[in-house]
PDB file of C-alpha atoms and ligand atoms in Angstrom:
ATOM      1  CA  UNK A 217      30.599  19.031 -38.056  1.00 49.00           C
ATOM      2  CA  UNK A 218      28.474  15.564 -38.221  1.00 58.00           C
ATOM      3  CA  UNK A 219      24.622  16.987 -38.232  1.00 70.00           C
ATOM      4  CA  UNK A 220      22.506  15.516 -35.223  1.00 87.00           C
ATOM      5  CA  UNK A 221      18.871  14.219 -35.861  1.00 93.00           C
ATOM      6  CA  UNK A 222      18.093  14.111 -32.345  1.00 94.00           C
ATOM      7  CA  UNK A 223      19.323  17.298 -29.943  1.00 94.00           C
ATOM      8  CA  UNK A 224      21.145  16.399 -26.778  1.00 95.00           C
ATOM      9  CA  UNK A 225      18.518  15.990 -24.257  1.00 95.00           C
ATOM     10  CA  UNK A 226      16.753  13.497 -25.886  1.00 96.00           C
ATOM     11  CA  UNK A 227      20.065  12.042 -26.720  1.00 96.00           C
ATOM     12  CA  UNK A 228      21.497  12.028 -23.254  1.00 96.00           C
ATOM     13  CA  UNK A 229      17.873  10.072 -22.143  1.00 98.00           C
ATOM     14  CA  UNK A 230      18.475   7.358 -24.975  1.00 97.00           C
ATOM     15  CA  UNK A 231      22.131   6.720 -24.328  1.00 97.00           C
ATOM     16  CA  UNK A 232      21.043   6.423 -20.206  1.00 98.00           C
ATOM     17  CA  UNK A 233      18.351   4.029 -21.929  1.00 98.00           C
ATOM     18  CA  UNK A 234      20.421   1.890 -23.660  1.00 98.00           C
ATOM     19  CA  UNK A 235      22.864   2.028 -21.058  1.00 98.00           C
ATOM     20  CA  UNK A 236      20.661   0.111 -18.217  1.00 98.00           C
ATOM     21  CA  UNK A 237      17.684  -0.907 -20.141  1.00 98.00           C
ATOM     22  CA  UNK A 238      15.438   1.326 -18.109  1.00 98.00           C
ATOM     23  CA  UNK A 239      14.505   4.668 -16.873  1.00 98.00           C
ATOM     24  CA  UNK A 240      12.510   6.418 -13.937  1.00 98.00           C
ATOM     25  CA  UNK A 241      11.054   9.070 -15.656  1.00 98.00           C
ATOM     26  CA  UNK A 242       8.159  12.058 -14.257  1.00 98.00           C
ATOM     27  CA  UNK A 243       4.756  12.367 -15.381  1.00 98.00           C
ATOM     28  CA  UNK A 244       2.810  14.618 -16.658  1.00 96.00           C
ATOM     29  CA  UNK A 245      -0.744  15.680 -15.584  1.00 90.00           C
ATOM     30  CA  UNK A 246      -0.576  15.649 -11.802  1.00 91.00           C
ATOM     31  CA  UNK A 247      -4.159  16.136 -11.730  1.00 94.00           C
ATOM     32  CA  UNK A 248      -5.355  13.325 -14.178  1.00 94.00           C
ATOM     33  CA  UNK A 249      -2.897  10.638 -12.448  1.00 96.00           C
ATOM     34  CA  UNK A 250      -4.838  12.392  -8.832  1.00 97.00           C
ATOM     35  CA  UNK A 251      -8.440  11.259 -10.434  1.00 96.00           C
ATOM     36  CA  UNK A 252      -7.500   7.791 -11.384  1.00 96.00           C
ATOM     37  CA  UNK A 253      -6.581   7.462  -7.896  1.00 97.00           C
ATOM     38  CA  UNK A 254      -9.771   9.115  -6.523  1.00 97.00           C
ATOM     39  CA  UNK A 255     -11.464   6.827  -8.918  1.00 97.00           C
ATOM     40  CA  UNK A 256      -9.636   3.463  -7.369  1.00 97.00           C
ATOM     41  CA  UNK A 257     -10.565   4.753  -4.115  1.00 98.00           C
ATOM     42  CA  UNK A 258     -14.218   5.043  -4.628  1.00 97.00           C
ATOM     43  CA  UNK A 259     -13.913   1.684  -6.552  1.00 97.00           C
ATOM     44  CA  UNK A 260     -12.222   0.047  -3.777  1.00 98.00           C
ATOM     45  CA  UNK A 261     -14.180   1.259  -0.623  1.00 98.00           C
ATOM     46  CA  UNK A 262     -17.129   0.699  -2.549  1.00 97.00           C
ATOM     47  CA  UNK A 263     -16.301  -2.977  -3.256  1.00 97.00           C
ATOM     48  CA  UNK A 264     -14.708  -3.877   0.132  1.00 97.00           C
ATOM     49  CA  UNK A 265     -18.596  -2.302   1.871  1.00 97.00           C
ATOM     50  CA  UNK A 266     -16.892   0.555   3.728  1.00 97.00           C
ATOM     51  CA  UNK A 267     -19.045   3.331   4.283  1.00 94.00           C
ATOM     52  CA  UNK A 268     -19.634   6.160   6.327  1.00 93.00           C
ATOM     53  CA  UNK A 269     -17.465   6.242   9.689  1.00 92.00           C
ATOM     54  CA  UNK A 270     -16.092   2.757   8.787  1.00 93.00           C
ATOM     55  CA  UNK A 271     -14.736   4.747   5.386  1.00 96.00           C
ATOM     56  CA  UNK A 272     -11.078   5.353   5.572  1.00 97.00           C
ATOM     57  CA  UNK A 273      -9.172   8.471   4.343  1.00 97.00           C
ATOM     58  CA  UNK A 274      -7.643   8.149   0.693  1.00 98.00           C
ATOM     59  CA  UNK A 275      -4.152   8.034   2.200  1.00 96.00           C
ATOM     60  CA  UNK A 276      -5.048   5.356   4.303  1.00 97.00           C
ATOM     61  CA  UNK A 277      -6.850   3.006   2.335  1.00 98.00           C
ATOM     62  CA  UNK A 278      -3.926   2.497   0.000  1.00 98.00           C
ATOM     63  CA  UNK A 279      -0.753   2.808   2.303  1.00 96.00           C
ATOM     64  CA  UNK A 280      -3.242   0.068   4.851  1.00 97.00           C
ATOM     65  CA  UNK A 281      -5.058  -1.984   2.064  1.00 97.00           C
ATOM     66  CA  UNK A 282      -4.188  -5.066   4.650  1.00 97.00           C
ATOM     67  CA  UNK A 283      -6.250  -3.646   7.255  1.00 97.00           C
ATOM     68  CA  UNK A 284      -9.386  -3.649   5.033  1.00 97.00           C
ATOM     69  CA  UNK A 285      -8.940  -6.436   3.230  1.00 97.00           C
ATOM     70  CA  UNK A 286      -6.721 -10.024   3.357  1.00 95.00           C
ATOM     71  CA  UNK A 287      -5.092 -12.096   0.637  1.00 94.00           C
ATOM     72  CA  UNK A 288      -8.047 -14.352  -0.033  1.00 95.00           C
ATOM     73  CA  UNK A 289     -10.020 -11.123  -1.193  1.00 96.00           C
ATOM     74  CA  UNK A 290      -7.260  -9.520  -2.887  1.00 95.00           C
ATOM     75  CA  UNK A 291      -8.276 -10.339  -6.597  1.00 95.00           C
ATOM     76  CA  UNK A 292     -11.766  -9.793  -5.821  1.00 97.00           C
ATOM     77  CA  UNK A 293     -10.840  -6.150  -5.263  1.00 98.00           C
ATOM     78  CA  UNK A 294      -8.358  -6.136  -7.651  1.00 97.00           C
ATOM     79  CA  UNK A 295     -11.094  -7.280 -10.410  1.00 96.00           C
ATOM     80  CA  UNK A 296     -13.815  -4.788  -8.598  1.00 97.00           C
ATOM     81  CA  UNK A 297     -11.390  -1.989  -9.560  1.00 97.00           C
ATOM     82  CA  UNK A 298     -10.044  -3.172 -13.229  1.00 96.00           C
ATOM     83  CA  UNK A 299     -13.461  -3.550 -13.934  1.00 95.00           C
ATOM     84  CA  UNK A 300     -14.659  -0.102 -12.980  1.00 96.00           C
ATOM     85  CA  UNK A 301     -11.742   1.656 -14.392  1.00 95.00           C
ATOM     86  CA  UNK A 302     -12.097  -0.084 -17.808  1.00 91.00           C
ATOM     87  CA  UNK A 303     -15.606   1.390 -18.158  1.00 91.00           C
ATOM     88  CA  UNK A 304     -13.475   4.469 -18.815  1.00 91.00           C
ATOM     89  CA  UNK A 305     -11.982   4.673 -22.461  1.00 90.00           C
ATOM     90  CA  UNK A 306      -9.977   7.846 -21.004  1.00 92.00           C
ATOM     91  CA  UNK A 307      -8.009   5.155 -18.746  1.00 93.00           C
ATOM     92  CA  UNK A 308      -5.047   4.214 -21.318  1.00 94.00           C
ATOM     93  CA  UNK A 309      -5.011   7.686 -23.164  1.00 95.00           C
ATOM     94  CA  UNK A 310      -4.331   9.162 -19.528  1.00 95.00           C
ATOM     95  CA  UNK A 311      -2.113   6.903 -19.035  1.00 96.00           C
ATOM     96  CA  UNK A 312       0.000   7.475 -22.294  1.00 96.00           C
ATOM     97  CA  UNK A 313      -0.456  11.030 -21.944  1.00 96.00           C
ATOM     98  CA  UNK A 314       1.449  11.320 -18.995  1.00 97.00           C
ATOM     99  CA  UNK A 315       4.316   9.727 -20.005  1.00 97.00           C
ATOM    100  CA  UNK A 316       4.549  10.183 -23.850  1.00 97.00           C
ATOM    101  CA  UNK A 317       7.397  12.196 -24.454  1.00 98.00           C
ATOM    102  CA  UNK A 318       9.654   9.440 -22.710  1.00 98.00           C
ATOM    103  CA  UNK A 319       7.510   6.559 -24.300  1.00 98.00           C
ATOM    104  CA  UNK A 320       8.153   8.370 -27.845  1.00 98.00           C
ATOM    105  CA  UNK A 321      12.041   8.699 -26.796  1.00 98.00           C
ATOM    106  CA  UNK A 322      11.774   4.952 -25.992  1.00 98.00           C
ATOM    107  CA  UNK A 323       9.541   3.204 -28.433  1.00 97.00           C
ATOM    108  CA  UNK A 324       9.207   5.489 -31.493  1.00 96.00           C
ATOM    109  CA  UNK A 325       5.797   7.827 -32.290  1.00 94.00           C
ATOM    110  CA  UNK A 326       3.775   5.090 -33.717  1.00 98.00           C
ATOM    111  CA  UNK A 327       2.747   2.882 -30.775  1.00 97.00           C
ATOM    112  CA  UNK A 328       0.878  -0.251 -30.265  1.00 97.00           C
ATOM    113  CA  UNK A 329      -0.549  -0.367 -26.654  1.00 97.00           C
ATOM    114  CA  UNK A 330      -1.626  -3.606 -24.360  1.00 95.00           C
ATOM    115  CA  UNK A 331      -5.330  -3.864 -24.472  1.00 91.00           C
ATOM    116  CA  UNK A 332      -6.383  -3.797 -21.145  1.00 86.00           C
ATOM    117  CA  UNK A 333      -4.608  -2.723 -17.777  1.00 87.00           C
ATOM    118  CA  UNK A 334      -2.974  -4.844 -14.996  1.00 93.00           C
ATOM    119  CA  UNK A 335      -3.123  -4.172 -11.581  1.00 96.00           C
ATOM    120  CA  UNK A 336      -1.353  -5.230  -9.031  1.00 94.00           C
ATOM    121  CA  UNK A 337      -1.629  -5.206  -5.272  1.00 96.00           C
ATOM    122  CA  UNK A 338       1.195  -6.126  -2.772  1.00 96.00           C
ATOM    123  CA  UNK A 339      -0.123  -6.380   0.592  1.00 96.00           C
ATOM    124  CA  UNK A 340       2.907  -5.970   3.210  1.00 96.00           C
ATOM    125  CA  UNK A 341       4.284  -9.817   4.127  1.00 95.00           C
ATOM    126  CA  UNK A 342       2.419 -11.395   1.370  1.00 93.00           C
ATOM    127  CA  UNK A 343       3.924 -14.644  -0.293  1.00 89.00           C
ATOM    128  CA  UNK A 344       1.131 -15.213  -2.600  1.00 84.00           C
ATOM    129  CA  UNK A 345       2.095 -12.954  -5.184  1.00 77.00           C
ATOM    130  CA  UNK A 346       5.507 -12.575  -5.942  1.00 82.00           C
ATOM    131  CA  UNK A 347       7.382 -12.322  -9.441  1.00 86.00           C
ATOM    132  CA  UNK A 348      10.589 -14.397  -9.166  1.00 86.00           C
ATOM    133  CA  UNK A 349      13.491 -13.029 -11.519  1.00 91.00           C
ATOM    134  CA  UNK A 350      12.552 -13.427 -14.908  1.00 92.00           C
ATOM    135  CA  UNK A 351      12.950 -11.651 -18.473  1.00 94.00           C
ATOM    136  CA  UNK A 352       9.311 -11.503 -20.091  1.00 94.00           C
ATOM    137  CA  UNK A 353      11.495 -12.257 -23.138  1.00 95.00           C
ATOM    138  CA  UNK A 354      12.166 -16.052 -21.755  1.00 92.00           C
ATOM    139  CA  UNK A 355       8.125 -16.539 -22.183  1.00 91.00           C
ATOM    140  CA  UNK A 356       7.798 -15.536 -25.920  1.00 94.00           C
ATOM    141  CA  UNK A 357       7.410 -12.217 -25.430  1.00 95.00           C
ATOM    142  CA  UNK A 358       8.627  -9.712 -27.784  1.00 97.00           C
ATOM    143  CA  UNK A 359      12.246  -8.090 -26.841  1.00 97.00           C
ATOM    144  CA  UNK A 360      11.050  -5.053 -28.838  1.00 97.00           C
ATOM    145  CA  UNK A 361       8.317  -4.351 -26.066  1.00 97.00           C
ATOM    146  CA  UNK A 362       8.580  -2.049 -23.000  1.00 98.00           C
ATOM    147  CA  UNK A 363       6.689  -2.144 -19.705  1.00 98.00           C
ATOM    148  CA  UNK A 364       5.291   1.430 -18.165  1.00 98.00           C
ATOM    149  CA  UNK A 365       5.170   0.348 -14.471  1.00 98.00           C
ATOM    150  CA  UNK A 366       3.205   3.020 -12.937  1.00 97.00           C
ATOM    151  CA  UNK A 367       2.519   3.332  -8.752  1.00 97.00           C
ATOM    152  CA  UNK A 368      -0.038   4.925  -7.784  1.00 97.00           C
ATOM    153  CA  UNK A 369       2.006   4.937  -3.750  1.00 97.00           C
ATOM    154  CA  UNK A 370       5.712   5.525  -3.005  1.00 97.00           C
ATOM    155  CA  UNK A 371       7.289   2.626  -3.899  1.00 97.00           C
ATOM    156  CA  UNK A 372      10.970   2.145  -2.600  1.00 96.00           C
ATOM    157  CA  UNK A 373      13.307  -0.765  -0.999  1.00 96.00           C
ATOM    158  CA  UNK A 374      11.283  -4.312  -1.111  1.00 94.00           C
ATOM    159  CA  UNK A 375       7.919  -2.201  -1.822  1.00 95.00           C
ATOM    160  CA  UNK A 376       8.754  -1.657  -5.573  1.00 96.00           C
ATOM    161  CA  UNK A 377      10.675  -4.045  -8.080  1.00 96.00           C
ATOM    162  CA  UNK A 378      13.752  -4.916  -8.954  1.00 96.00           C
ATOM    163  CA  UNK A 379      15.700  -4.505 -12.160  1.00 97.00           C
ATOM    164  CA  UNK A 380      19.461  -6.014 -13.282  1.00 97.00           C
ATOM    165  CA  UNK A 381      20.712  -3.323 -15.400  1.00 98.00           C
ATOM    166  CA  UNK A 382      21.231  -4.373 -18.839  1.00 97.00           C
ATOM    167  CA  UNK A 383      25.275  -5.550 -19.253  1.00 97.00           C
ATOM    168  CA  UNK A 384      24.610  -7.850 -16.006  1.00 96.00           C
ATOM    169  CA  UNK A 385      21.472  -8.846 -17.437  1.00 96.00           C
ATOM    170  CA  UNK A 386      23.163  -9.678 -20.931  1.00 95.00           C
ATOM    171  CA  UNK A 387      26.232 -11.610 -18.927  1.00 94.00           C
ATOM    172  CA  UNK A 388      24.220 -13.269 -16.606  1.00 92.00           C
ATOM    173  CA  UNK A 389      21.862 -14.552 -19.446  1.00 90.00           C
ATOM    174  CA  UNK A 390      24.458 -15.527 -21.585  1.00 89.00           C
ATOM    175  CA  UNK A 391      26.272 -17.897 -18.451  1.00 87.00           C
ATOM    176  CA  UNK A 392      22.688 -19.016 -17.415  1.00 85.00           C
ATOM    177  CA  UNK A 393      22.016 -20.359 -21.125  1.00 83.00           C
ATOM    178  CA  UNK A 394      25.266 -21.883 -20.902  1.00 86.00           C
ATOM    179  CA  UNK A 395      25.276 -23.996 -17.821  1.00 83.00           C
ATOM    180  CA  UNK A 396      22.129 -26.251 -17.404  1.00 75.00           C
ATOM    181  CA  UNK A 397      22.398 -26.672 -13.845  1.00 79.00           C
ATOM    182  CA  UNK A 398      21.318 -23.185 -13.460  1.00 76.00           C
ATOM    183  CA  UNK A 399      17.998 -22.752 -11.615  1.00 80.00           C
ATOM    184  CA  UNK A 400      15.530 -19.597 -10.482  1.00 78.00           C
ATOM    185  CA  UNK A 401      17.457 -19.641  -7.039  1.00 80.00           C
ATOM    186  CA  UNK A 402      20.671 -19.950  -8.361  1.00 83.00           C
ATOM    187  CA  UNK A 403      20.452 -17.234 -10.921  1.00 87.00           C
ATOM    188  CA  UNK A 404      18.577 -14.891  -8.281  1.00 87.00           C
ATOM    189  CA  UNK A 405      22.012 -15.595  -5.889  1.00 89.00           C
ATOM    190  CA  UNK A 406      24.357 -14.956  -8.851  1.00 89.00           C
ATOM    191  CA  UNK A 407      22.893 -11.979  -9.875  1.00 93.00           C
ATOM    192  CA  UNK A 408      21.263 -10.735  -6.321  1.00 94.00           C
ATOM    193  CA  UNK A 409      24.618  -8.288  -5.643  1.00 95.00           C
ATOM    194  CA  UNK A 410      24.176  -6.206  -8.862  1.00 96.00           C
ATOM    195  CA  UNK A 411      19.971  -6.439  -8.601  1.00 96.00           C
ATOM    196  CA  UNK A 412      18.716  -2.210  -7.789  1.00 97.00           C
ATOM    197  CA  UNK A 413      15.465  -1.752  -6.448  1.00 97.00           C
ATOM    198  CA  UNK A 414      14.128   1.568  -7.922  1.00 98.00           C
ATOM    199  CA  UNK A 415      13.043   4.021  -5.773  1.00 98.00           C
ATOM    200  CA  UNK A 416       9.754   5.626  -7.754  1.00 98.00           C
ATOM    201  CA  UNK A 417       7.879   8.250  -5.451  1.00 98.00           C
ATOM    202  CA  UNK A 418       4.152   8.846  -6.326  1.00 97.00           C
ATOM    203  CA  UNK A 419       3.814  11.003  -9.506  1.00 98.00           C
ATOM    204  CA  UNK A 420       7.000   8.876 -11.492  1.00 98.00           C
ATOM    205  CA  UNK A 421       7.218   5.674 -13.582  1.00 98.00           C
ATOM    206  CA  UNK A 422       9.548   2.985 -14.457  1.00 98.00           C
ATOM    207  CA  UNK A 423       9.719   2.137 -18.312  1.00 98.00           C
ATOM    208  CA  UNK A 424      11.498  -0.705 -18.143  1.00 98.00           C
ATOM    209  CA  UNK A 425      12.687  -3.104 -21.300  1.00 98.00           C
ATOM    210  CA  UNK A 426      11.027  -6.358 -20.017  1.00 96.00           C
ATOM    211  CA  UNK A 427      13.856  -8.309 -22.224  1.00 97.00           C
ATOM    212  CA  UNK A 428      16.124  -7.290 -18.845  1.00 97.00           C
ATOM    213  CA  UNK A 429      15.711  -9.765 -15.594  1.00 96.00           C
ATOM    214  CA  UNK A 430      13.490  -8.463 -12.999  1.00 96.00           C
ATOM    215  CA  UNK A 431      11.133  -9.444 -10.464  1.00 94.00           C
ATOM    216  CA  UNK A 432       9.964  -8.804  -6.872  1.00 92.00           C
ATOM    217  CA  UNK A 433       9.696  -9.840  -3.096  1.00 90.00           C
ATOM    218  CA  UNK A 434       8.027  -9.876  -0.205  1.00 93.00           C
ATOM    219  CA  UNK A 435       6.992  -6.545   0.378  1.00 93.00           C
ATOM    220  CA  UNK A 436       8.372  -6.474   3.729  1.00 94.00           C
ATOM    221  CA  UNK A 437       7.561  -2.393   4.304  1.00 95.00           C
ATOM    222  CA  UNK A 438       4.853  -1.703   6.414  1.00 96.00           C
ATOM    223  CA  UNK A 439       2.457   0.100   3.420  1.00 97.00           C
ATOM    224  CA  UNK A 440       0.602  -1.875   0.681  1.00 97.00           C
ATOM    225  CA  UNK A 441       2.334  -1.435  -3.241  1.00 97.00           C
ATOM    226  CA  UNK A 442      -0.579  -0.538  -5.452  1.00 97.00           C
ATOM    227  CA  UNK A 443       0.768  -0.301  -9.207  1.00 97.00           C
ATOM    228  CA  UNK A 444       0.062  -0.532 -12.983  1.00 97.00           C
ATOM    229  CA  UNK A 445       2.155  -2.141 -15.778  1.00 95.00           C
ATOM    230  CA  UNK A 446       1.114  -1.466 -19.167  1.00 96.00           C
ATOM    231  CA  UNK A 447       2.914  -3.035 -22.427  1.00 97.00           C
ATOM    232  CA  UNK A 448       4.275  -0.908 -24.722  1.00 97.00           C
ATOM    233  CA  UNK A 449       5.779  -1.060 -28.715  1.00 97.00           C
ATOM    234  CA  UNK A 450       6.714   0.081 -31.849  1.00 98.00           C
ATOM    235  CA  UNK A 451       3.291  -0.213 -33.690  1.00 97.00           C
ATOM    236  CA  UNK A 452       5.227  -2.102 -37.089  1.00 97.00           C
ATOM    237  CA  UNK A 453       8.142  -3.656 -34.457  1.00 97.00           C
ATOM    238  CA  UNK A 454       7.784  -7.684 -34.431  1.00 97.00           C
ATOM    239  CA  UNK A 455       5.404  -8.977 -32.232  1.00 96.00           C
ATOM    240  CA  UNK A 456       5.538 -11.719 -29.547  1.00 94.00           C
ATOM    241  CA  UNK A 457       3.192 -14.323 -28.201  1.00 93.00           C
ATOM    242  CA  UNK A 458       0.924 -11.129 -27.160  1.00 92.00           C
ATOM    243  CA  UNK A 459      -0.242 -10.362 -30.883  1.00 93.00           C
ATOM    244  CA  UNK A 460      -1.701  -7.003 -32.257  1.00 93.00           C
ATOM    245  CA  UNK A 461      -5.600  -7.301 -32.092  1.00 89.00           C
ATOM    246  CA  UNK A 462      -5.347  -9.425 -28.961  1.00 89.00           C
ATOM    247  CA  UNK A 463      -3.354  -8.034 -26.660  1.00 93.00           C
ATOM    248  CA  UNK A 464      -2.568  -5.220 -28.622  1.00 96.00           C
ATOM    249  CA  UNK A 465      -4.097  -2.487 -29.969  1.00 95.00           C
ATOM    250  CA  UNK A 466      -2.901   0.581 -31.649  1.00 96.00           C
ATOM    251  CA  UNK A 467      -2.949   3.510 -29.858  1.00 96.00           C
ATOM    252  CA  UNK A 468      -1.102   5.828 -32.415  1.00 97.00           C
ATOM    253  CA  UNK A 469      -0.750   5.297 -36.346  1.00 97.00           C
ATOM    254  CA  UNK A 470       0.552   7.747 -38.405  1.00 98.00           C
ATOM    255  CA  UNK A 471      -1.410   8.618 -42.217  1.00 98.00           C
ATOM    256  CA  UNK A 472       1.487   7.998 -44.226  1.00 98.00           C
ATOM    257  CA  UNK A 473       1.965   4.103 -42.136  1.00 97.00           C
ATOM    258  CA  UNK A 474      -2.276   3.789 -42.887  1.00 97.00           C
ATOM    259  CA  UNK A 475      -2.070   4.609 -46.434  1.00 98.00           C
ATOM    260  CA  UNK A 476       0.738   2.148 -46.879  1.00 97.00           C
ATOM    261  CA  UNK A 477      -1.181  -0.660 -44.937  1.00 95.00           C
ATOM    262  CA  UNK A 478      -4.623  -0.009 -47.124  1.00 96.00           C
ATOM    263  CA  UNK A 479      -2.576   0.517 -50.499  1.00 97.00           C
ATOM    264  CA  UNK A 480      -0.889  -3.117 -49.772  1.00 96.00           C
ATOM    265  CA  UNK A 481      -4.149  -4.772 -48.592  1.00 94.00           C
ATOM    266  CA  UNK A 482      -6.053  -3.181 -51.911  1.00 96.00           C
ATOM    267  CA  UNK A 483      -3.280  -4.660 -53.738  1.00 95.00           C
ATOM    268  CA  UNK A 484      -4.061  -8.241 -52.755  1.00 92.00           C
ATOM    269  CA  UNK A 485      -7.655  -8.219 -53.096  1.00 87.00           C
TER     270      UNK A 485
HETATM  271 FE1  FE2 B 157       7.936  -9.139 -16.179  1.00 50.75          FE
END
């Protein structure tokens, strides 16, 4: 009998993996992914000046963000809040923590994590910030990176994203390179019948390879999206236009990968 390094449920996740080029997987830590919420609301209200009767419930204040606030003050809050969460080295720790096993399935135990976090806010009916089908790949990113997209509401139907699994990705990317009258709104109509929009309920993720075409629209649901990407790699994988030590840091390193990198470097000098 052929020996297996990796036992079947970890197998059965990378084969899914490889598969579409993406998974929705659970988190861990209910109660840590609960405070970072807490946090945004406090963060949020704070920022926007609403205060004692004029203070919404949690629940409210991020299914209704468009009540409290309109697209000309959007990145104001959304800064207001990146801001006050970065104060908090726990942030991206938390964040890997709830999803490691998956991210370790994915990406491999030695990880190189994006710097800072992104934010995004979709208020419902807003034009102003959409992500038209793209592969992050097309913009010099590297293909060996992942993308944790994290909501901190229920995100389903034109409220989340959008992925093309990974053979329609591949087909449609290898006709699209072919034929150079091939433009964003033709692509999006040749590929729009096989496009899934991923239904991720507070408490899951996406971890998405960013190499496979995605995007969003309109969020024509009558709550606001609220969610967190975070770039994700193989700490010694090759590295894009987003370089380690500027957009990357690392975020786990193993002793035997340090000891190699110092005996090298002591070797030059
Ligand atoms: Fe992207």
């Amino acid at each position: 009998m052929a020996g297996k390094f990796i036992d079947a449920n970890e197998q059965g996740f990378i084969d899914a993996f490889l598969a579409k080029g993406y998974a929705i997987i659970p988190l861990d830590g209910k109660a840590q992914l609960d405070a970072v919420r807490e946090r945004i609301y406090a963060l949020g209200t704070a920022h926007l000046g609403l205060k004692g009767a004029k203070k919404p419930s949690l629940e409210e204040f991020f299914d209704n963000t468009q009540r409290f606030v309109g697209v000309e003050g959007l990145n104001g809050l959304r800064l207001a809040v990146i801001n006050g969460l970065n104060a908090d080295p726990g942030l991206m720790p938390g964040f890997f923590g709830m999803a490691r096993k998956f991210i370790e399935w994915t990406v491999g135990n030695e990880i190189a994590m994006q710097r800072g976090i992104n934010l995004s806010i979709q208020l419902p009916g807003d034009d102003s910030s959409l992500l038209p089908l793209h592969s992050d790949v097309w913009d010099g990113n590297s293909p060996y990176e992942v993308v944790l997209w994290l909501p901190l509401v229920d995100c389903y139907k034109t409220k989340s994203m959008y992925v093309l699994p990974r053979p329609e990705s591949r087909r449609a990317y290898g006709e699209f390179k072919k034929d150079k009258s091939f433009n964003a709104e033709k692509l999006f109509q040749r590929v729009k019948p096989g496009l899934v929009w991923l239904d991720v309920p507070y408490g899951k993720a996406v971890l998405f390879s960013h190499s496979i075409m995605h995007g969003n629209r309109v969020n024509d649901e009558k709550t606001t999206r609220w969610t967190f990407n975070i770039r994700l790699k193989g700490l010694l994988t090759p590295y894009g236009v987003k370089e380690l030590g500027e957009s990357f840091l690392p975020a786990v390193v193993r002793p035997a990968t340090r000891i190699g990198f110092e005996y090298v470097q002591e070797e030059k000098a």
